[in-house]
């Protein structure tokens, strides 16, 4: 099946710093990538949807200036958590989908565990 | 927007017995319903999905049923095995362009008792 990677897998940072998370589709072109946040023992909450070459669409309540998303190529999307605070500590998961068909399976990355001290 | 509810939140089943997880959705435009299995600290993996033009789909020990009128769908796992222990998420989405995002249920932690 299709493979999606994320880097880093874990990151610990100080409050006020910025953290960049990369999401790559390794063997297919991802027209659309999705960024989710998952708190312990909770569900996946969609943060934003990004299409290659265009601005990301953010879900209600997600600050676009705090969570910067870039989808510059068909195989790479990045999420930058700016001025991170302890409440931003979470498991961030990306997924990628090829083509425009919404029935196409979303393939998930392994996630990035962010801890803000 | 779409709202997906999932029950139960935890489920313990004796090995070999069946497990059933139920979800309801609110948006009648939703027409794609995948189920994901997530092991601790790992990525969600698609185990089965169903589209709104069918009422039931089966893949070996796993089946999903959909009732469009009542807006609910269920996951059935038969002959459960210890490796079925995980958190299961249902999801719903609409294939309408511009709204094809997945809305996830709250998850069910399934424990298979050997």
PDB file of C-alpha atoms in Angstrom:
ATOM      1  CA  UNK A   1       0.000   0.000   0.000  1.00  0.00           C
ATOM      2  CA  UNK A   2       0.921   3.672  -0.165  1.00  0.00           C
ATOM      3  CA  UNK A   3       3.414   4.957   2.387  1.00  0.00           C
ATOM      4  CA  UNK A   4       3.302   8.260   4.223  1.00  0.00           C
ATOM      5  CA  UNK A   5       6.147   9.330   6.466  1.00  0.00           C
ATOM      6  CA  UNK A   6       6.380  12.019   9.102  1.00  0.00           C
ATOM      7  CA  UNK A   7       9.391  13.684  10.605  1.00  0.00           C
ATOM      8  CA  UNK A   8      10.223  14.014  13.387  1.00  0.00           C
ATOM      9  CA  UNK A   9       8.436  11.233  15.253  1.00  0.00           C
ATOM     10  CA  UNK A  10       8.954  12.977  18.579  1.00  0.00           C
ATOM     11  CA  UNK A  11       9.921  16.504  19.473  1.00  0.00           C
ATOM     12  CA  UNK A  12      10.335  18.304  22.765  1.00  0.00           C
ATOM     13  CA  UNK A  13      10.641  22.053  22.701  1.00  0.00           C
ATOM     14  CA  UNK A  14      10.567  25.023  25.006  1.00  0.00           C
ATOM     15  CA  UNK A  15       7.554  27.271  25.269  1.00  0.00           C
ATOM     16  CA  UNK A  16       7.701  30.098  22.725  1.00  0.00           C
ATOM     17  CA  UNK A  17       9.698  28.261  20.090  1.00  0.00           C
ATOM     18  CA  UNK A  18       8.467  27.068  16.704  1.00  0.00           C
ATOM     19  CA  UNK A  19       8.390  23.479  15.512  1.00  0.00           C
ATOM     20  CA  UNK A  20       8.138  22.224  11.944  1.00  0.00           C
ATOM     21  CA  UNK A  21       6.662  18.814  11.132  1.00  0.00           C
ATOM     22  CA  UNK A  22       7.080  17.262   7.700  1.00  0.00           C
ATOM     23  CA  UNK A  23       4.669  14.902   5.994  1.00  0.00           C
ATOM     24  CA  UNK A  24       5.795  13.054   2.881  1.00  0.00           C
ATOM     25  CA  UNK A  25       4.063  10.680   0.508  1.00  0.00           C
ATOM     26  CA  UNK A  26       6.837   8.296  -0.493  1.00  0.00           C
ATOM     27  CA  UNK A  27       5.400   6.381  -3.427  1.00  0.00           C
ATOM     28  CA  UNK A  28       2.492   8.409  -4.739  1.00  0.00           C
ATOM     29  CA  UNK A  29       1.554  11.969  -5.504  1.00  0.00           C
ATOM     30  CA  UNK A  30      -0.648  13.472  -2.836  1.00  0.00           C
ATOM     31  CA  UNK A  31      -3.051  15.967  -4.290  1.00  0.00           C
ATOM     32  CA  UNK A  32      -4.543  16.574  -0.886  1.00  0.00           C
ATOM     33  CA  UNK A  33      -3.016  16.309   2.548  1.00  0.00           C
ATOM     34  CA  UNK A  34      -4.816  16.566   5.861  1.00  0.00           C
ATOM     35  CA  UNK A  35      -3.465  17.516   9.272  1.00  0.00           C
ATOM     36  CA  UNK A  36      -5.049  16.107  12.419  1.00  0.00           C
ATOM     37  CA  UNK A  37      -4.442  16.547  16.114  1.00  0.00           C
ATOM     38  CA  UNK A  38      -5.124  13.777  18.596  1.00  0.00           C
ATOM     39  CA  UNK A  39      -5.103  14.286  22.345  1.00  0.00           C
ATOM     40  CA  UNK A  40      -4.561  11.245  24.605  1.00  0.00           C
ATOM     41  CA  UNK A  41      -7.421   8.767  24.436  1.00  0.00           C
ATOM     42  CA  UNK A  42      -9.379  11.056  22.143  1.00  0.00           C
ATOM     43  CA  UNK A  43     -10.381  11.080  18.520  1.00  0.00           C
ATOM     44  CA  UNK A  44      -8.632  12.608  15.538  1.00  0.00           C
ATOM     45  CA  UNK A  45      -9.624  16.218  15.049  1.00  0.00           C
ATOM     46  CA  UNK A  46      -9.086  17.675  11.602  1.00  0.00           C
ATOM     47  CA  UNK A  47      -7.083  20.881  11.730  1.00  0.00           C
ATOM     48  CA  UNK A  48      -6.755  21.756   8.071  1.00  0.00           C
ATOM     49  CA  UNK A  49      -6.885  20.468   4.528  1.00  0.00           C
ATOM     50  CA  UNK A  50      -4.181  21.423   2.076  1.00  0.00           C
ATOM     51  CA  UNK A  51      -4.075  21.053  -1.671  1.00  0.00           C
ATOM     52  CA  UNK A  52      -0.807  21.267  -3.543  1.00  0.00           C
ATOM     53  CA  UNK A  53      -0.044  24.788  -4.623  1.00  0.00           C
ATOM     54  CA  UNK A  54      -2.908  26.486  -2.823  1.00  0.00           C
ATOM     55  CA  UNK A  55      -3.637  27.841   0.619  1.00  0.00           C
ATOM     56  CA  UNK A  56      -4.781  25.455   3.295  1.00  0.00           C
ATOM     57  CA  UNK A  57      -8.386  25.393   4.459  1.00  0.00           C
ATOM     58  CA  UNK A  58      -8.542  25.532   8.235  1.00  0.00           C
ATOM     59  CA  UNK A  59     -11.262  24.098  10.434  1.00  0.00           C
ATOM     60  CA  UNK A  60     -13.229  26.379  12.692  1.00  0.00           C
ATOM     61  CA  UNK A  61     -11.311  27.240  15.826  1.00  0.00           C
ATOM     62  CA  UNK A  62      -7.873  26.472  14.375  1.00  0.00           C
ATOM     63  CA  UNK A  63      -5.642  29.545  14.211  1.00  0.00           C
ATOM     64  CA  UNK A  64      -4.046  29.776  10.787  1.00  0.00           C
ATOM     65  CA  UNK A  65      -1.340  32.124  12.039  1.00  0.00           C
ATOM     66  CA  UNK A  66      -0.344  29.681  14.728  1.00  0.00           C
ATOM     67  CA  UNK A  67      -0.459  26.505  12.660  1.00  0.00           C
ATOM     68  CA  UNK A  68       1.223  27.340   9.374  1.00  0.00           C
ATOM     69  CA  UNK A  69       0.699  24.794   6.628  1.00  0.00           C
ATOM     70  CA  UNK A  70       2.622  24.632   3.389  1.00  0.00           C
ATOM     71  CA  UNK A  71       1.965  22.131   0.603  1.00  0.00           C
ATOM     72  CA  UNK A  72       4.593  23.154  -1.903  1.00  0.00           C
ATOM     73  CA  UNK A  73       4.858  19.879  -3.793  1.00  0.00           C
ATOM     74  CA  UNK A  74       2.804  16.768  -4.495  1.00  0.00           C
ATOM     75  CA  UNK A  75       4.869  14.782  -2.023  1.00  0.00           C
ATOM     76  CA  UNK A  76       5.480  17.179   0.843  1.00  0.00           C
ATOM     77  CA  UNK A  77       3.406  19.177   3.271  1.00  0.00           C
ATOM     78  CA  UNK A  78       4.687  20.893   6.385  1.00  0.00           C
ATOM     79  CA  UNK A  79       2.977  22.022   9.568  1.00  0.00           C
ATOM     80  CA  UNK A  80       4.731  24.671  11.643  1.00  0.00           C
ATOM     81  CA  UNK A  81       3.524  25.236  15.175  1.00  0.00           C
ATOM     82  CA  UNK A  82       4.575  28.799  15.923  1.00  0.00           C
ATOM     83  CA  UNK A  83       5.223  30.117  19.415  1.00  0.00           C
ATOM     84  CA  UNK A  84       4.334  26.757  20.897  1.00  0.00           C
ATOM     85  CA  UNK A  85       2.788  26.542  24.352  1.00  0.00           C
ATOM     86  CA  UNK A  86       2.208  23.571  26.655  1.00  0.00           C
ATOM     87  CA  UNK A  87      -1.420  23.307  25.537  1.00  0.00           C
ATOM     88  CA  UNK A  88      -0.154  22.604  22.009  1.00  0.00           C
ATOM     89  CA  UNK A  89       1.347  19.341  23.255  1.00  0.00           C
ATOM     90  CA  UNK A  90      -0.399  16.619  21.288  1.00  0.00           C
ATOM     91  CA  UNK A  91      -0.040  13.871  18.713  1.00  0.00           C
ATOM     92  CA  UNK A  92      -0.088  15.413  15.230  1.00  0.00           C
ATOM     93  CA  UNK A  93      -0.955  13.087  12.349  1.00  0.00           C
ATOM     94  CA  UNK A  94      -1.010  13.838   8.656  1.00  0.00           C
ATOM     95  CA  UNK A  95      -2.753  11.893   5.939  1.00  0.00           C
ATOM     96  CA  UNK A  96      -2.403  12.020   2.195  1.00  0.00           C
ATOM     97  CA  UNK A  97      -4.752  11.231  -0.641  1.00  0.00           C
ATOM     98  CA  UNK A  98      -4.046  10.983  -4.345  1.00  0.00           C
ATOM     99  CA  UNK A  99      -6.269  12.368  -7.057  1.00  0.00           C
ATOM    100  CA  UNK A 100      -9.451  14.349  -6.766  1.00  0.00           C
ATOM    101  CA  UNK A 101     -11.700  11.399  -5.966  1.00  0.00           C
ATOM    102  CA  UNK A 102     -12.848  11.822  -2.361  1.00  0.00           C
ATOM    103  CA  UNK A 103     -13.418   8.064  -2.178  1.00  0.00           C
ATOM    104  CA  UNK A 104      -9.682   7.526  -2.570  1.00  0.00           C
ATOM    105  CA  UNK A 105      -8.226   6.185   0.627  1.00  0.00           C
ATOM    106  CA  UNK A 106      -6.434   8.537   2.954  1.00  0.00           C
ATOM    107  CA  UNK A 107      -3.108   7.073   4.030  1.00  0.00           C
ATOM    108  CA  UNK A 108      -1.937   8.188   7.438  1.00  0.00           C
ATOM    109  CA  UNK A 109       1.523   9.050   8.588  1.00  0.00           C
ATOM    110  CA  UNK A 110       2.930   7.550  11.797  1.00  0.00           C
ATOM    111  CA  UNK A 111       2.346  10.764  13.739  1.00  0.00           C
ATOM    112  CA  UNK A 112       4.530  13.246  15.575  1.00  0.00           C
ATOM    113  CA  UNK A 113       4.346  13.546  19.329  1.00  0.00           C
ATOM    114  CA  UNK A 114       4.955  17.143  20.335  1.00  0.00           C
ATOM    115  CA  UNK A 115       5.758  18.027  23.926  1.00  0.00           C
ATOM    116  CA  UNK A 116       6.067  21.692  24.833  1.00  0.00           C
ATOM    117  CA  UNK A 117       7.746  22.386  28.144  1.00  0.00           C
TER     118      UNK A 117
ATOM    119  CA  UNK B   1     -21.147  20.402   9.892  1.00  0.00           C
ATOM    120  CA  UNK B   2     -21.048  16.662  10.297  1.00  0.00           C
ATOM    121  CA  UNK B   3     -21.233  15.115  13.767  1.00  0.00           C
ATOM    122  CA  UNK B   4     -20.368  11.458  14.314  1.00  0.00           C
ATOM    123  CA  UNK B   5     -21.188   9.661  17.544  1.00  0.00           C
ATOM    124  CA  UNK B   6     -19.704   6.280  18.407  1.00  0.00           C
ATOM    125  CA  UNK B   7     -20.660   3.687  21.018  1.00  0.00           C
ATOM    126  CA  UNK B   8     -19.507   2.060  23.151  1.00  0.00           C
ATOM    127  CA  UNK B   9     -16.361   3.872  24.225  1.00  0.00           C
ATOM    128  CA  UNK B  10     -14.912   0.655  25.626  1.00  0.00           C
ATOM    129  CA  UNK B  11     -15.746  -2.949  24.831  1.00  0.00           C
ATOM    130  CA  UNK B  12     -14.350  -6.169  26.269  1.00  0.00           C
ATOM    131  CA  UNK B  13     -15.082  -9.387  24.456  1.00  0.00           C
ATOM    132  CA  UNK B  14     -14.078 -12.982  25.108  1.00  0.00           C
ATOM    133  CA  UNK B  15     -11.792 -14.376  22.439  1.00  0.00           C
ATOM    134  CA  UNK B  16     -13.845 -16.067  19.758  1.00  0.00           C
ATOM    135  CA  UNK B  17     -16.963 -14.029  20.425  1.00  0.00           C
ATOM    136  CA  UNK B  18     -18.265 -11.213  18.223  1.00  0.00           C
ATOM    137  CA  UNK B  19     -17.850  -7.478  18.736  1.00  0.00           C
ATOM    138  CA  UNK B  20     -20.167  -4.772  17.443  1.00  0.00           C
ATOM    139  CA  UNK B  21     -19.439  -1.045  17.366  1.00  0.00           C
ATOM    140  CA  UNK B  22     -22.082   1.452  16.333  1.00  0.00           C
ATOM    141  CA  UNK B  23     -21.924   4.954  14.891  1.00  0.00           C
ATOM    142  CA  UNK B  24     -24.487   7.563  13.966  1.00  0.00           C
ATOM    143  CA  UNK B  25     -23.998  10.587  11.743  1.00  0.00           C
ATOM    144  CA  UNK B  26     -25.912  13.796  11.313  1.00  0.00           C
ATOM    145  CA  UNK B  27     -25.287  14.980   7.746  1.00  0.00           C
ATOM    146  CA  UNK B  28     -27.584  13.246   5.271  1.00  0.00           C
ATOM    147  CA  UNK B  29     -25.166  14.244   2.494  1.00  0.00           C
ATOM    148  CA  UNK B  30     -22.468  11.937   3.897  1.00  0.00           C
ATOM    149  CA  UNK B  31     -21.958   8.980   1.605  1.00  0.00           C
ATOM    150  CA  UNK B  32     -18.636   7.394   2.518  1.00  0.00           C
ATOM    151  CA  UNK B  33     -18.044   5.595   5.809  1.00  0.00           C
ATOM    152  CA  UNK B  34     -14.606   4.127   6.584  1.00  0.00           C
ATOM    153  CA  UNK B  35     -13.511   2.316   9.712  1.00  0.00           C
ATOM    154  CA  UNK B  36      -9.994   2.623  11.105  1.00  0.00           C
ATOM    155  CA  UNK B  37      -8.012   0.548  13.568  1.00  0.00           C
ATOM    156  CA  UNK B  38      -5.385   2.312  15.646  1.00  0.00           C
ATOM    157  CA  UNK B  39      -2.949   0.501  17.883  1.00  0.00           C
ATOM    158  CA  UNK B  40      -1.324   2.381  20.737  1.00  0.00           C
ATOM    159  CA  UNK B  41       0.988   5.126  19.478  1.00  0.00           C
ATOM    160  CA  UNK B  42       0.577   4.100  15.859  1.00  0.00           C
ATOM    161  CA  UNK B  43      -1.140   5.423  12.779  1.00  0.00           C
ATOM    162  CA  UNK B  44      -4.794   4.701  11.983  1.00  0.00           C
ATOM    163  CA  UNK B  45      -5.204   1.998   9.360  1.00  0.00           C
ATOM    164  CA  UNK B  46      -8.233   1.519   7.165  1.00  0.00           C
ATOM    165  CA  UNK B  47      -9.843  -1.859   7.771  1.00  0.00           C
ATOM    166  CA  UNK B  48     -13.066  -1.574   5.812  1.00  0.00           C
ATOM    167  CA  UNK B  49     -15.248   1.076   4.233  1.00  0.00           C
ATOM    168  CA  UNK B  50     -18.711   1.344   2.762  1.00  0.00           C
ATOM    169  CA  UNK B  51     -20.403   3.739   0.387  1.00  0.00           C
ATOM    170  CA  UNK B  52     -23.972   4.835   0.665  1.00  0.00           C
ATOM    171  CA  UNK B  53     -25.129   2.854  -2.368  1.00  0.00           C
ATOM    172  CA  UNK B  54     -24.738  -0.447  -0.502  1.00  0.00           C
ATOM    173  CA  UNK B  55     -26.167  -1.675   2.766  1.00  0.00           C
ATOM    174  CA  UNK B  56     -23.540  -4.196   3.792  1.00  0.00           C
ATOM    175  CA  UNK B  57     -19.964  -5.126   3.026  1.00  0.00           C
ATOM    176  CA  UNK B  58     -17.920  -8.031   4.326  1.00  0.00           C
ATOM    177  CA  UNK B  59     -14.229  -8.841   4.350  1.00  0.00           C
ATOM    178  CA  UNK B  60     -13.404 -12.129   6.072  1.00  0.00           C
ATOM    179  CA  UNK B  61     -14.152 -11.610   9.789  1.00  0.00           C
ATOM    180  CA  UNK B  62     -15.083  -7.966   9.416  1.00  0.00           C
ATOM    181  CA  UNK B  63     -18.362  -6.569   8.162  1.00  0.00           C
ATOM    182  CA  UNK B  64     -19.962  -3.163   8.049  1.00  0.00           C
ATOM    183  CA  UNK B  65     -23.661  -2.381   7.744  1.00  0.00           C
ATOM    184  CA  UNK B  66     -25.221   0.929   6.812  1.00  0.00           C
ATOM    185  CA  UNK B  67     -28.744   2.209   7.398  1.00  0.00           C
ATOM    186  CA  UNK B  68     -29.070   5.460   5.461  1.00  0.00           C
ATOM    187  CA  UNK B  69     -32.589   6.154   6.647  1.00  0.00           C
ATOM    188  CA  UNK B  70     -31.601   5.978  10.286  1.00  0.00           C
ATOM    189  CA  UNK B  71     -28.153   7.462   9.582  1.00  0.00           C
ATOM    190  CA  UNK B  72     -26.232   4.811  11.413  1.00  0.00           C
ATOM    191  CA  UNK B  73     -23.580   2.267  10.518  1.00  0.00           C
ATOM    192  CA  UNK B  74     -21.965  -0.542  12.443  1.00  0.00           C
ATOM    193  CA  UNK B  75     -18.771  -2.571  12.488  1.00  0.00           C
ATOM    194  CA  UNK B  76     -19.024  -6.277  13.187  1.00  0.00           C
ATOM    195  CA  UNK B  77     -15.994  -8.402  14.039  1.00  0.00           C
ATOM    196  CA  UNK B  78     -16.593 -12.132  14.322  1.00  0.00           C
ATOM    197  CA  UNK B  79     -14.375 -14.833  15.844  1.00  0.00           C
ATOM    198  CA  UNK B  80     -12.349 -12.190  17.644  1.00  0.00           C
ATOM    199  CA  UNK B  81      -8.650 -12.741  18.259  1.00  0.00           C
ATOM    200  CA  UNK B  82      -6.204 -11.065  20.684  1.00  0.00           C
ATOM    201  CA  UNK B  83      -4.669  -9.082  17.818  1.00  0.00           C
ATOM    202  CA  UNK B  84      -8.030  -7.403  17.292  1.00  0.00           C
ATOM    203  CA  UNK B  85      -7.411  -5.449  20.505  1.00  0.00           C
ATOM    204  CA  UNK B  86      -7.035  -1.777  19.505  1.00  0.00           C
ATOM    205  CA  UNK B  87      -8.971   1.463  19.267  1.00  0.00           C
ATOM    206  CA  UNK B  88     -11.459   1.569  16.422  1.00  0.00           C
ATOM    207  CA  UNK B  89     -12.707   4.786  14.834  1.00  0.00           C
ATOM    208  CA  UNK B  90     -15.616   5.231  12.501  1.00  0.00           C
ATOM    209  CA  UNK B  91     -15.721   8.202  10.158  1.00  0.00           C
ATOM    210  CA  UNK B  92     -18.046   9.836   7.683  1.00  0.00           C
ATOM    211  CA  UNK B  93     -17.540  12.103   4.728  1.00  0.00           C
ATOM    212  CA  UNK B  94     -19.368  13.529   1.778  1.00  0.00           C
ATOM    213  CA  UNK B  95     -18.030  13.154  -1.716  1.00  0.00           C
ATOM    214  CA  UNK B  96     -19.225  16.622  -2.594  1.00  0.00           C
ATOM    215  CA  UNK B  97     -16.216  18.562  -3.745  1.00  0.00           C
ATOM    216  CA  UNK B  98     -15.230  21.130  -1.203  1.00  0.00           C
ATOM    217  CA  UNK B  99     -16.612  19.049   1.638  1.00  0.00           C
ATOM    218  CA  UNK B 100     -14.830  15.725   1.314  1.00  0.00           C
ATOM    219  CA  UNK B 101     -13.181  15.708   4.698  1.00  0.00           C
ATOM    220  CA  UNK B 102     -13.469  12.888   7.210  1.00  0.00           C
ATOM    221  CA  UNK B 103     -15.246  13.458  10.507  1.00  0.00           C
ATOM    222  CA  UNK B 104     -14.220  10.850  13.050  1.00  0.00           C
ATOM    223  CA  UNK B 105     -16.180   9.263  15.840  1.00  0.00           C
ATOM    224  CA  UNK B 106     -14.861   9.321  19.383  1.00  0.00           C
ATOM    225  CA  UNK B 107     -13.355   5.853  19.218  1.00  0.00           C
ATOM    226  CA  UNK B 108     -13.959   2.464  20.839  1.00  0.00           C
ATOM    227  CA  UNK B 109     -11.266   0.727  22.813  1.00  0.00           C
ATOM    228  CA  UNK B 110     -11.737  -2.980  22.099  1.00  0.00           C
ATOM    229  CA  UNK B 111     -10.090  -5.503  24.391  1.00  0.00           C
ATOM    230  CA  UNK B 112     -10.134  -9.185  23.525  1.00  0.00           C
ATOM    231  CA  UNK B 113      -9.895 -11.367  26.606  1.00  0.00           C
ATOM    232  CA  UNK B 114      -7.903 -14.573  25.942  1.00  0.00           C
TER     233      UNK B 114
END
